[in-house]
Structure formats: structure tokens, C-alpha cells
GROMACS .gro file of C-alpha atoms in nm:
model
  407
    1MET     CA    1   2.429  -7.428   3.014
    2LEU     CA    2   2.523  -7.738   2.811
    3ARG     CA    3   2.265  -7.649   2.546
    4TRP     CA    4   2.414  -7.302   2.513
    5ILE     CA    5   2.765  -7.445   2.474
    6ILE     CA    6   2.652  -7.690   2.205
    7PHE     CA    7   2.459  -7.417   2.026
    8ILE     CA    8   2.756  -7.178   2.027
    9ILE     CA    9   2.996  -7.448   1.900
   10VAL     CA   10   2.762  -7.544   1.614
   11TYR     CA   11   2.707  -7.177   1.525
   12LEU     CA   12   3.081  -7.107   1.517
   13VAL     CA   13   3.158  -7.421   1.313
   14LEU     CA   14   2.895  -7.321   1.057
   15GLY     CA   15   3.047  -6.974   1.052
   16PHE     CA   16   3.400  -7.103   1.002
   17TYR     CA   17   3.290  -7.328   0.718
   18THR     CA   18   3.094  -7.046   0.551
   19LEU     CA   19   3.397  -6.819   0.581
   20GLN     CA   20   3.589  -7.060   0.358
   21ALA     CA   21   3.333  -7.005   0.082
   22ILE     CA   22   3.357  -6.630   0.127
   23LYS     CA   23   3.738  -6.644   0.109
   24ALA     CA   24   3.718  -6.857  -0.207
   25GLY     CA   25   3.463  -6.622  -0.360
   26THR     CA   26   3.633  -6.290  -0.288
   27ARG     CA   27   3.987  -6.187  -0.207
   28TYR     CA   28   3.891  -5.865  -0.029
   29PRO     CA   29   3.982  -5.901   0.342
   30TRP     CA   30   3.724  -5.642   0.452
   31VAL     CA   31   3.445  -5.873   0.330
   32HIS     CA   32   3.585  -6.156   0.545
   33TYR     CA   33   3.608  -5.932   0.850
   34ALA     CA   34   3.260  -5.790   0.793
   35PHE     CA   35   3.114  -6.141   0.786
   36ILE     CA   36   3.295  -6.234   1.109
   37ALA     CA   37   3.181  -5.913   1.280
   38ILE     CA   38   2.817  -5.949   1.177
   39SER     CA   39   2.812  -6.316   1.272
   40LEU     CA   40   2.954  -6.246   1.619
   41LEU     CA   41   2.729  -5.943   1.679
   42VAL     CA   42   2.418  -6.145   1.594
   43LEU     CA   43   2.530  -6.428   1.822
   44GLY     CA   44   2.621  -6.191   2.105
   45ASN     CA   45   2.289  -6.006   2.085
   46PHE     CA   46   2.093  -6.332   2.084
   47ILE     CA   47   2.279  -6.464   2.390
   48TYR     CA   48   2.235  -6.135   2.574
   49GLN     CA   49   1.862  -6.100   2.500
   50PHE     CA   50   1.785  -6.455   2.611
   51THR     CA   51   2.009  -6.459   2.921
   52PHE     CA   52   2.143  -6.147   3.094
   53GLY     CA   53   1.898  -5.911   2.924
   54ALA     CA   54   1.593  -6.129   2.982
   55THR     CA   55   1.392  -5.953   3.252
   56ASP     CA   56   1.057  -6.080   3.128
   57GLY     CA   57   1.084  -6.454   3.187
   58ARG     CA   58   0.936  -6.668   2.913
   59VAL     CA   59   0.777  -6.370   2.736
   60LEU     CA   60   0.906  -6.328   2.380
   61SER     CA   61   0.956  -5.952   2.395
   62ARG     CA   62   1.026  -5.732   2.093
   63PRO     CA   63   1.406  -5.726   2.149
   64LYS     CA   64   1.406  -6.105   2.188
   65SER     CA   65   1.197  -6.140   1.875
   66TYR     CA   66   1.439  -5.936   1.665
   67ALA     CA   67   1.738  -6.115   1.813
   68LEU     CA   68   1.574  -6.441   1.706
   69GLY     CA   69   1.492  -6.301   1.363
   70PHE     CA   70   1.848  -6.187   1.288
   71LEU     CA   71   1.989  -6.516   1.418
   72LEU     CA   72   1.751  -6.713   1.195
   73THR     CA   73   1.855  -6.502   0.896
   74VAL     CA   74   2.230  -6.556   0.949
   75VAL     CA   75   2.197  -6.926   1.032
   76THR     CA   76   1.985  -6.987   0.721
   77PHE     CA   77   2.255  -6.825   0.506
   78LYS     CA   78   2.523  -7.038   0.672
   79ILE     CA   79   2.337  -7.368   0.648
   80ILE     CA   80   2.258  -7.332   0.277
   81THR     CA   81   2.617  -7.234   0.200
   82VAL     CA   82   2.755  -7.523   0.405
   83VAL     CA   83   2.530  -7.775   0.228
   84PHE     CA   84   2.684  -7.674  -0.104
   85LEU     CA   85   3.036  -7.676   0.039
   86LEU     CA   86   2.997  -8.024   0.183
   87SER     CA   87   2.900  -8.161  -0.157
   88GLU     CA   88   3.200  -7.982  -0.308
   89ASP     CA   89   3.434  -8.115  -0.038
   90LEU     CA   90   3.308  -8.469  -0.095
   91PHE     CA   91   3.395  -8.432  -0.462
   92ARG     CA   92   3.739  -8.291  -0.370
   93LEU     CA   93   3.802  -8.581  -0.133
   94LEU     CA   94   3.707  -8.844  -0.392
   95SER     CA   95   3.916  -8.664  -0.653
   96GLY     CA   96   4.217  -8.666  -0.421
   97PHE     CA   97   4.186  -9.040  -0.356
   98TYR     CA   98   4.146  -9.108  -0.728
   99GLN     CA   99   4.470  -8.920  -0.804
  100LYS     CA  100   4.649  -9.116  -0.529
  101VAL     CA  101   4.530  -9.456  -0.655
  102PHE     CA  102   4.530  -9.407  -1.031
  103GLY     CA  103   4.738  -9.096  -1.089
  104ILE     CA  104   5.101  -9.073  -1.197
  105ASP     CA  105   5.194  -8.900  -0.869
  106LYS     CA  106   5.083  -9.136  -0.590
  107THR     CA  107   5.082  -8.863  -0.324
  108PHE     CA  108   4.742  -8.754  -0.191
  109THR     CA  109   4.651  -8.396  -0.280
  110PHE     CA  110   4.333  -8.215  -0.184
  111PRO     CA  111   4.215  -8.017  -0.490
  112GLU     CA  112   4.154  -7.646  -0.440
  113ARG     CA  113   3.794  -7.540  -0.381
  114ARG     CA  114   3.638  -7.414  -0.702
  115ARG     CA  115   3.556  -7.044  -0.682
  116PHE     CA  116   3.246  -7.055  -0.901
  117LEU     CA  117   3.081  -7.316  -0.676
  118SER     CA  118   3.143  -7.099  -0.371
  119LEU     CA  119   2.985  -6.806  -0.554
  120ILE     CA  120   2.686  -7.020  -0.657
  121ALA     CA  121   2.641  -7.140  -0.296
  122MET     CA  122   2.648  -6.787  -0.158
  123GLY     CA  123   2.422  -6.662  -0.437
  124ILE     CA  124   2.157  -6.922  -0.358
  125ALA     CA  125   2.193  -6.862   0.018
  126ALA     CA  126   2.149  -6.489  -0.040
  127VAL     CA  127   1.791  -6.543  -0.163
  128PRO     CA  128   1.640  -6.660   0.172
  129PHE     CA  129   1.883  -6.428   0.355
  130GLY     CA  130   1.743  -6.128   0.168
  131GLY     CA  131   1.389  -6.263   0.195
  132LEU     CA  132   1.406  -6.295   0.572
  133LEU     CA  133   1.544  -5.942   0.605
  134TYR     CA  134   1.271  -5.811   0.374
  135GLY     CA  135   1.013  -5.998   0.580
  136MET     CA  136   1.124  -5.812   0.894
  137TYR     CA  137   1.141  -5.474   0.722
  138LYS     CA  138   0.839  -5.478   0.489
  139GLY     CA  139   0.672  -5.818   0.466
  140LYS     CA  140   0.511  -5.817   0.810
  141TYR     CA  141   0.294  -5.520   0.710
  142ASN     CA  142   0.223  -5.628   0.352
  143PHE     CA  143  -0.152  -5.656   0.418
  144LYS     CA  144  -0.361  -5.846   0.165
  145VAL     CA  145  -0.740  -5.853   0.126
  146LEU     CA  146  -0.848  -6.203   0.021
  147LYS     CA  147  -1.204  -6.236  -0.106
  148TYR     CA  148  -1.417  -6.550  -0.133
  149ASN     CA  149  -1.772  -6.627  -0.242
  150LEU     CA  150  -1.921  -6.930  -0.066
  151GLU     CA  151  -2.247  -7.088  -0.182
  152PHE     CA  152  -2.496  -7.273   0.037
  153ASP     CA  153  -2.823  -7.449  -0.045
  154ASP     CA  154  -2.987  -7.357   0.285
  155LEU     CA  155  -2.865  -7.000   0.334
  156PRO     CA  156  -3.163  -6.788   0.448
  157ASP     CA  157  -3.280  -6.574   0.155
  158ALA     CA  158  -3.225  -6.241   0.328
  159PHE     CA  159  -2.854  -6.325   0.376
  160ASP     CA  160  -2.782  -6.381   0.007
  161GLY     CA  161  -2.488  -6.146  -0.057
  162TYR     CA  162  -2.413  -6.099   0.312
  163GLN     CA  163  -2.050  -5.990   0.359
  164ILE     CA  164  -1.820  -6.094   0.645
  165THR     CA  165  -1.477  -5.953   0.725
  166GLN     CA  166  -1.257  -6.182   0.933
  167ILE     CA  167  -0.932  -6.086   1.103
  168SER     CA  168  -0.729  -6.305   1.337
  169ASP     CA  169  -0.410  -6.319   1.543
  170VAL     CA  170  -0.353  -5.948   1.595
  171HIS     CA  171  -0.064  -6.002   1.842
  172SER     CA  172  -0.055  -5.634   1.931
  173GLY     CA  173   0.252  -5.678   2.151
  174SER     CA  174   0.461  -5.725   1.836
  175PHE     CA  175   0.360  -5.404   1.657
  176ASP     CA  176   0.634  -5.146   1.596
  177ASN     CA  177   0.490  -4.920   1.324
  178ARG     CA  178   0.174  -4.725   1.402
  179GLU     CA  179   0.141  -4.583   1.050
  180LYS     CA  180   0.115  -4.934   0.905
  181ILE     CA  181  -0.151  -5.040   1.156
  182VAL     CA  182  -0.351  -4.725   1.083
  183TYR     CA  183  -0.337  -4.821   0.715
  184ALA     CA  184  -0.456  -5.176   0.794
  185ILE     CA  185  -0.748  -5.058   1.006
  186ASP     CA  186  -0.854  -4.823   0.728
  187LEU     CA  187  -0.825  -5.111   0.478
  188ILE     CA  188  -1.059  -5.322   0.694
  189ASN     CA  189  -1.316  -5.042   0.713
  190LYS     CA  190  -1.300  -4.985   0.337
  191GLN     CA  191  -1.444  -5.334   0.285
  192LYS     CA  192  -1.774  -5.206   0.433
  193SER     CA  193  -1.875  -5.554   0.543
  194ASP     CA  194  -2.199  -5.631   0.723
  195VAL     CA  195  -2.022  -5.790   1.019
  196LEU     CA  196  -1.665  -5.806   1.153
  197LEU     CA  197  -1.544  -6.129   1.315
  198PHE     CA  198  -1.217  -6.157   1.508
  199THR     CA  199  -1.093  -6.509   1.578
  200GLY     CA  200  -0.853  -6.469   1.868
  201ASP     CA  201  -0.504  -6.377   1.992
  202LEU     CA  202  -0.545  -6.005   2.050
  203VAL     CA  203  -0.214  -5.998   2.243
  204ASN     CA  204   0.102  -6.203   2.276
  205ASN     CA  205   0.073  -6.248   2.651
  206LYS     CA  206  -0.052  -5.949   2.852
  207ALA     CA  207  -0.356  -5.724   2.823
  208GLU     CA  208  -0.135  -5.413   2.862
  209GLU     CA  209   0.013  -5.481   2.516
  210MET     CA  210  -0.317  -5.363   2.366
  211HIS     CA  211  -0.333  -5.032   2.556
  212PRO     CA  212  -0.148  -4.825   2.291
  213TRP     CA  213  -0.376  -4.963   2.018
  214LYS     CA  214  -0.715  -4.966   2.190
  215GLU     CA  215  -0.846  -4.637   2.051
  216LEU     CA  216  -0.728  -4.723   1.700
  217PHE     CA  217  -0.897  -5.064   1.697
  218SER     CA  218  -1.215  -4.911   1.840
  219THR     CA  219  -1.255  -4.729   1.505
  220LEU     CA  220  -1.327  -5.061   1.331
  221GLU     CA  221  -1.674  -5.051   1.179
  222ALA     CA  222  -1.942  -5.303   1.079
  223LYS     CA  223  -2.312  -5.222   1.068
  224ASP     CA  224  -2.427  -5.552   1.223
  225GLY     CA  225  -2.161  -5.554   1.493
  226LYS     CA  226  -1.812  -5.675   1.580
  227PHE     CA  227  -1.772  -6.015   1.745
  228SER     CA  228  -1.468  -6.192   1.887
  229ILE     CA  229  -1.334  -6.499   2.064
  230LEU     CA  230  -1.019  -6.579   2.261
  231GLY     CA  231  -0.707  -6.744   2.123
  232ASN     CA  232  -0.447  -6.945   2.311
  233HIS     CA  233  -0.224  -6.641   2.373
  234ASP     CA  234  -0.506  -6.437   2.527
  235TYR     CA  235  -0.514  -6.650   2.843
  236GLY     CA  236  -0.163  -6.551   2.955
  237ASP     CA  237  -0.047  -6.912   2.973
  238TYR     CA  238   0.305  -6.828   2.850
  239VAL     CA  239   0.394  -6.587   3.132
  240ASP     CA  240   0.556  -6.671   3.466
  241TRP     CA  241   0.295  -6.490   3.680
  242ASN     CA  242   0.368  -6.421   4.044
  243THR     CA  243   0.027  -6.557   4.146
  244GLU     CA  244  -0.273  -6.721   3.987
  245GLU     CA  245  -0.474  -6.418   4.093
  246GLU     CA  246  -0.249  -6.193   3.884
  247LYS     CA  247  -0.301  -6.417   3.582
  248ALA     CA  248  -0.679  -6.419   3.630
  249GLU     CA  249  -0.680  -6.040   3.662
  250ASN     CA  250  -0.492  -6.010   3.334
  251LEU     CA  251  -0.757  -6.218   3.158
  252GLU     CA  252  -1.035  -6.005   3.302
  253ASP     CA  253  -0.853  -5.691   3.188
  254LEU     CA  254  -0.832  -5.837   2.838
  255LYS     CA  255  -1.205  -5.910   2.834
  256LYS     CA  256  -1.276  -5.550   2.939
  257LEU     CA  257  -1.045  -5.424   2.666
  258GLN     CA  258  -1.235  -5.620   2.405
  259LYS     CA  259  -1.558  -5.461   2.523
  260GLU     CA  260  -1.402  -5.113   2.516
  261ILE     CA  261  -1.286  -5.174   2.159
  262GLY     CA  262  -1.645  -5.263   2.072
  263PHE     CA  263  -1.615  -5.640   2.037
  264ASP     CA  264  -1.893  -5.865   2.162
  265LEU     CA  265  -1.677  -6.141   2.311
  266LEU     CA  266  -1.829  -6.488   2.274
  267LEU     CA  267  -1.713  -6.728   2.546
  268ASN     CA  268  -1.880  -7.058   2.457
  269ASP     CA  269  -2.183  -6.853   2.366
  270SER     CA  270  -2.395  -6.756   2.067
  271ARG     CA  271  -2.583  -6.471   1.904
  272TYR     CA  272  -2.834  -6.442   1.622
  273LEU     CA  273  -2.778  -6.213   1.326
  274THR     CA  274  -3.116  -6.114   1.186
  275LYS     CA  275  -3.242  -5.961   0.864
  276GLY     CA  276  -3.618  -5.927   0.849
  277ASN     CA  277  -3.766  -6.264   0.937
  278ASP     CA  278  -3.445  -6.454   0.860
  279LYS     CA  279  -3.156  -6.527   1.093
  280ILE     CA  280  -2.822  -6.703   1.110
  281ALA     CA  281  -2.655  -6.830   1.424
  282LEU     CA  282  -2.315  -6.693   1.522
  283ILE     CA  283  -2.135  -6.922   1.766
  284GLY     CA  284  -1.808  -6.855   1.946
  285VAL     CA  285  -1.607  -7.106   2.148
  286GLU     CA  286  -1.309  -7.056   2.374
  287ASN     CA  287  -0.976  -7.193   2.259
  288TRP     CA  288  -0.958  -7.564   2.181
  289GLY     CA  289  -0.633  -7.690   2.037
  290ARG     CA  290  -0.461  -8.019   1.977
  291GLY     CA  291  -0.112  -8.096   2.109
  292GLY     CA  292  -0.088  -7.933   2.450
  293PHE     CA  293  -0.299  -7.623   2.380
  294LYS     CA  294  -0.583  -7.518   2.607
  295LYS     CA  295  -0.906  -7.710   2.554
  296ALA     CA  296  -1.166  -7.472   2.694
  297GLY     CA  297  -1.393  -7.475   2.388
  298ASP     CA  298  -1.733  -7.633   2.452
  299LEU     CA  299  -1.962  -7.673   2.150
  300LYS     CA  300  -2.256  -7.804   2.353
  301LYS     CA  301  -2.248  -7.509   2.591
  302ALA     CA  302  -2.202  -7.263   2.306
  303THR     CA  303  -2.504  -7.394   2.114
  304LYS     CA  304  -2.748  -7.443   2.401
  305ASN     CA  305  -2.969  -7.159   2.270
  306ILE     CA  306  -2.930  -7.255   1.902
  307GLN     CA  307  -3.168  -7.471   1.698
  308LYS     CA  308  -3.030  -7.776   1.515
  309ASN     CA  309  -3.151  -7.657   1.174
  310ASP     CA  310  -3.016  -7.303   1.206
  311PHE     CA  311  -2.758  -7.183   0.954
  312LYS     CA  312  -2.442  -7.170   1.168
  313ILE     CA  313  -2.118  -6.975   1.159
  314LEU     CA  314  -1.865  -7.091   1.417
  315LEU     CA  315  -1.570  -6.892   1.548
  316SER     CA  316  -1.298  -7.125   1.677
  317HIS     CA  317  -0.937  -7.007   1.699
  318ASP     CA  318  -0.752  -7.332   1.627
  319PRO     CA  319  -0.834  -7.525   1.305
  320SER     CA  320  -0.749  -7.855   1.474
  321HIS     CA  321  -1.079  -7.810   1.661
  322TRP     CA  322  -1.265  -7.820   1.329
  323GLU     CA  323  -1.077  -8.131   1.220
  324ASP     CA  324  -1.107  -8.322   1.549
  325LYS     CA  325  -1.447  -8.213   1.684
  326VAL     CA  326  -1.656  -7.985   1.465
  327LEU     CA  327  -1.663  -8.182   1.139
  328HIS     CA  328  -1.811  -8.493   1.298
  329ASP     CA  329  -2.037  -8.321   1.550
  330ASP     CA  330  -2.407  -8.406   1.549
  331ASP     CA  331  -2.480  -8.047   1.445
  332HIS     CA  332  -2.391  -7.914   1.101
  333TYR     CA  333  -2.164  -7.607   1.108
  334HIS     CA  334  -2.188  -7.444   0.768
  335LEU     CA  335  -1.886  -7.218   0.805
  336THR     CA  336  -1.607  -7.217   1.063
  337LEU     CA  337  -1.362  -6.929   1.091
  338SER     CA  338  -1.020  -6.994   1.247
  339GLY     CA  339  -0.665  -6.860   1.259
  340HIS     CA  340  -0.378  -6.964   1.487
  341THR     CA  341  -0.134  -7.110   1.232
  342HIS     CA  342  -0.012  -6.775   1.084
  343GLY     CA  343   0.080  -6.991   0.783
  344MET     CA  344   0.403  -7.009   0.984
  345GLN     CA  345   0.468  -6.655   0.843
  346PHE     CA  346   0.683  -6.827   0.582
  347GLY     CA  347   0.604  -7.006   0.259
  348ILE     CA  348   0.537  -6.982  -0.112
  349GLU     CA  349   0.197  -6.894  -0.252
  350ILE     CA  350   0.123  -6.841  -0.622
  351PRO     CA  351  -0.255  -6.856  -0.672
  352GLY     CA  352  -0.349  -7.143  -0.897
  353TRP     CA  353   0.005  -7.284  -0.895
  354ILE     CA  354   0.151  -7.349  -0.555
  355LYS     CA  355   0.059  -7.313  -0.189
  356TRP     CA  356   0.324  -7.437   0.051
  357SER     CA  357   0.451  -7.372   0.401
  358PRO     CA  358   0.633  -7.595   0.652
  359VAL     CA  359   0.331  -7.553   0.880
  360LYS     CA  360   0.142  -7.801   0.658
  361TRP     CA  361   0.338  -8.078   0.830
  362ARG     CA  362   0.162  -7.991   1.155
  363TYR     CA  363  -0.178  -7.864   1.041
  364LYS     CA  364  -0.377  -8.026   0.762
  365TYR     CA  365  -0.587  -7.709   0.733
  366TRP     CA  366  -0.345  -7.421   0.762
  367ALA     CA  367  -0.446  -7.132   0.533
  368GLY     CA  368  -0.744  -7.040   0.319
  369ILE     CA  369  -1.073  -7.212   0.240
  370TYR     CA  370  -1.130  -7.587   0.279
  371GLN     CA  371  -1.445  -7.794   0.237
  372GLU     CA  372  -1.519  -8.128   0.400
  373LEU     CA  373  -1.849  -8.313   0.447
  374GLY     CA  374  -2.044  -8.017   0.315
  375GLN     CA  375  -1.887  -7.778   0.568
  376TYR     CA  376  -1.642  -7.494   0.507
  377ILE     CA  377  -1.355  -7.358   0.711
  378ASN     CA  378  -1.144  -7.050   0.647
  379VAL     CA  379  -0.807  -7.043   0.821
  380ASN     CA  380  -0.696  -6.680   0.829
  381ARG     CA  381  -0.320  -6.629   0.790
  382GLY     CA  382  -0.320  -6.370   1.067
  383PHE     CA  383  -0.307  -5.992   1.099
  384GLY     CA  384   0.008  -5.967   1.311
  385PHE     CA  385   0.321  -6.169   1.372
  386LEU     CA  386   0.493  -6.353   1.656
  387GLY     CA  387   0.835  -6.512   1.711
  388TYR     CA  388   1.011  -6.431   1.386
  389PRO     CA  389   0.930  -6.057   1.353
  390GLY     CA  390   0.836  -6.072   0.987
  391ARG     CA  391   0.659  -6.254   0.707
  392VAL     CA  392   0.795  -6.407   0.389
  393GLY     CA  393   0.551  -6.524   0.122
  394ILE     CA  394   0.264  -6.566   0.371
  395TRP     CA  395   0.135  -6.212   0.407
  396PRO     CA  396  -0.090  -6.061   0.677
  397GLU     CA  397  -0.451  -6.121   0.581
  398ILE     CA  398  -0.787  -5.951   0.588
  399THR     CA  399  -1.049  -6.202   0.476
  400VAL     CA  400  -1.373  -6.095   0.310
  401ILE     CA  401  -1.632  -6.371   0.263
  402THR     CA  402  -1.960  -6.320   0.078
  403LEU     CA  403  -2.235  -6.570   0.151
  404LYS     CA  404  -2.436  -6.671  -0.155
  405LYS     CA  405  -2.756  -6.870  -0.198
  406ARG     CA  406  -2.693  -7.157  -0.439
  407ILE     CA  407  -2.938  -7.143  -0.725
   0.00000   0.00000   0.00000
């Protein structure tokens, strides 16, 4: 309860301060009242969804997700505006003291807030405000196909030009537009890759979230098969289950769903992809993550039927596994495919110029291709979304990787 009280007080103080900028920027009372109304509606909806309206425990349902998204949008606008106002008020305070000490009139006067600075503050704050709204409306379904060519000295000859499509972090429980998902599935199939690899988090929490989408995802095509692993959300660890048996049943239901979709689920296991007399090893581990995440991934178990000198592709949901375990393993893993980070669903990417997201402060390898010690990893930015119901700058990704023999 104390946390709620502190949160509400801070939110209202930010709102009051921002209102001063709005009043300085425009004299129309309806604008002031509209800001107050929107601010209170967003706060009220957030409180309701996470208290009285919360019938799903810790599960971040769609209504909760949107309540969080709208709150984040309004708070971001307020914080940026307030930062500018504080700098302006500091100047006004110093100006008032200067007039009192050195001015002709020794009385202290607080100079009036300058209108143009209030307009500049709100103009700058409007950029992320509009971006976050766009991310919820359009950005979350702004699917991008990212293509890479990766060269290897020891790639088996028959696999020169072999094409892989990777998707990750579907989070089907967040979907709210079937037409957009139909488009994305069609976009995946248009790549006509040899193999399709899915690197975990099919659902947010429960297997039932995938039921409305099962038939659609079963239309995914790849001539050499579709393979998958589990992500941290697939285990149901973020739900207050009535019993452990209920949780275990949910996981079994999810595994059955993957099979019905046509995925060959690799649970610390391996398969060989063959072309003529050549083969490459496909290895899939269960989730292994740093910082409190489940550590069920077992490289030794997964590779028990694999030869040391095989060309290896590893599916591992969390890129921290690659950094902490895979890179320095006795075996050489030529290519690891991961997801998990979502690129935080927020950032700035201009190819060849800038690639930034706050998630880089937690994950060293957070999006795209990296190479260390002669081994590659691709961290897919994710197909779906979770938490904030949108994406800004970090768009949903379909990765297409072509393996090439280095000449």
C-alpha cells in the first residue's frame, strides 16, 4: 500500500509541474482540462488493472499491458517536460536572487516562466510521447526481414548456400491483430528457407494462449523441417499455479502444441541435417539464463550423440548462455541462435550509423550478429512483444541467415 501511495504522489506532482508548462504554453483552458482528464484516466486505469481488476495474479494480461503502456507514455512526457522546467526554474531562482542583491529594487521577485521554453520542453517531450503511441498502434507489427551471409572455413560443401530462417519470442498471448500475424507468417514462408528454427518463448505464460494461433503457425513451411526450443516464459514460472501438477500439465500441453504446429522440439537434444554425404549438427538446449532465470540448459547432455568435429548450430534462448558457457566450452559451436532480449522493444537503429537500446546495459550481446573466438551468435529481436505493448525503433524480426563456404 505504501508503494502505491508514493507512486500516486510522485505521479500527481509530475502532473502538476507539467501543467504549469502547459498553462505557460497555451491560454486555452480546455487544453489544461484535457491534460488533467487524460492524466487521471491513465492513472485510474493503471491502478484498477493492477489491483481491483487483477483476477490473473502475476500474469501480465493484455489489459494490464495496455494500462502499463499508456502510463509509460504519459509519464515519459511528464518527466521530459519537468526536466526542462527544473532547469528554467533554477535560472529564475538565480535571477531573482541577483535582482535582490544587485538590483535597484532590493525586493525578491520570481521572474515569470518564459513561454518559448515551455513550448520547447513540450515539443521535445512530444517526440517520445508520439513514438510510444505509434509503437503500440503500428510499431509492434512492423515486421522486418534481416538477412546475413556468414562464412565458415569448415562448412561442409553441400551446405554452401544453405538458408536458415530464425524467429524467436512469439509471445502469442500478446497478439491482438490476426491480419498482421497472417501477414508475418506469409512473410516467413516467402523466404523459402531450407530450415526454420524457433528459439523459444511461444507464449507469455500459459499454453492456452497459443490455441487461437495454432492452425496459423502450423502453415509455416521449410523443406528440411521446423525445429524449436523452450524459452523462460514457456515453463509457466510467472504464474501463481494452484498446484505443481497444474504447472507441469501446462508445460506438457505446450510441448504437445509445438508438435501439433509441426515443430521438432529439442530439449537438451540434437539432430543431424543431411545433404548427400554431408551433415551439420543441430543442437537445442533448454533455457539457461543469467540473473535468476531458469538454468535447465545442458550442453553435455544435448551433444552426447554429436561428434566433436561436427559443424554445429546451437539453439539457446538466452544470449547470456553463449557468453557465460558456450564460448569457452571444449566444443566449438560455429553458430548460436538466441533471442530473449527483444532489444527491449525500444531503441535507435540506423544501419551503419547507430545501434542503441537501454538493454545493452544488461546484455552485452543484445541484437544482431556478433563474433567472438571464431564463433557467431545471432540475437533475434523477437517476433512478438511483452510488457510494453509496442515497439519503437527495435522492430519485430525475421532473420534469414545464409551459410557460405569461405574460399
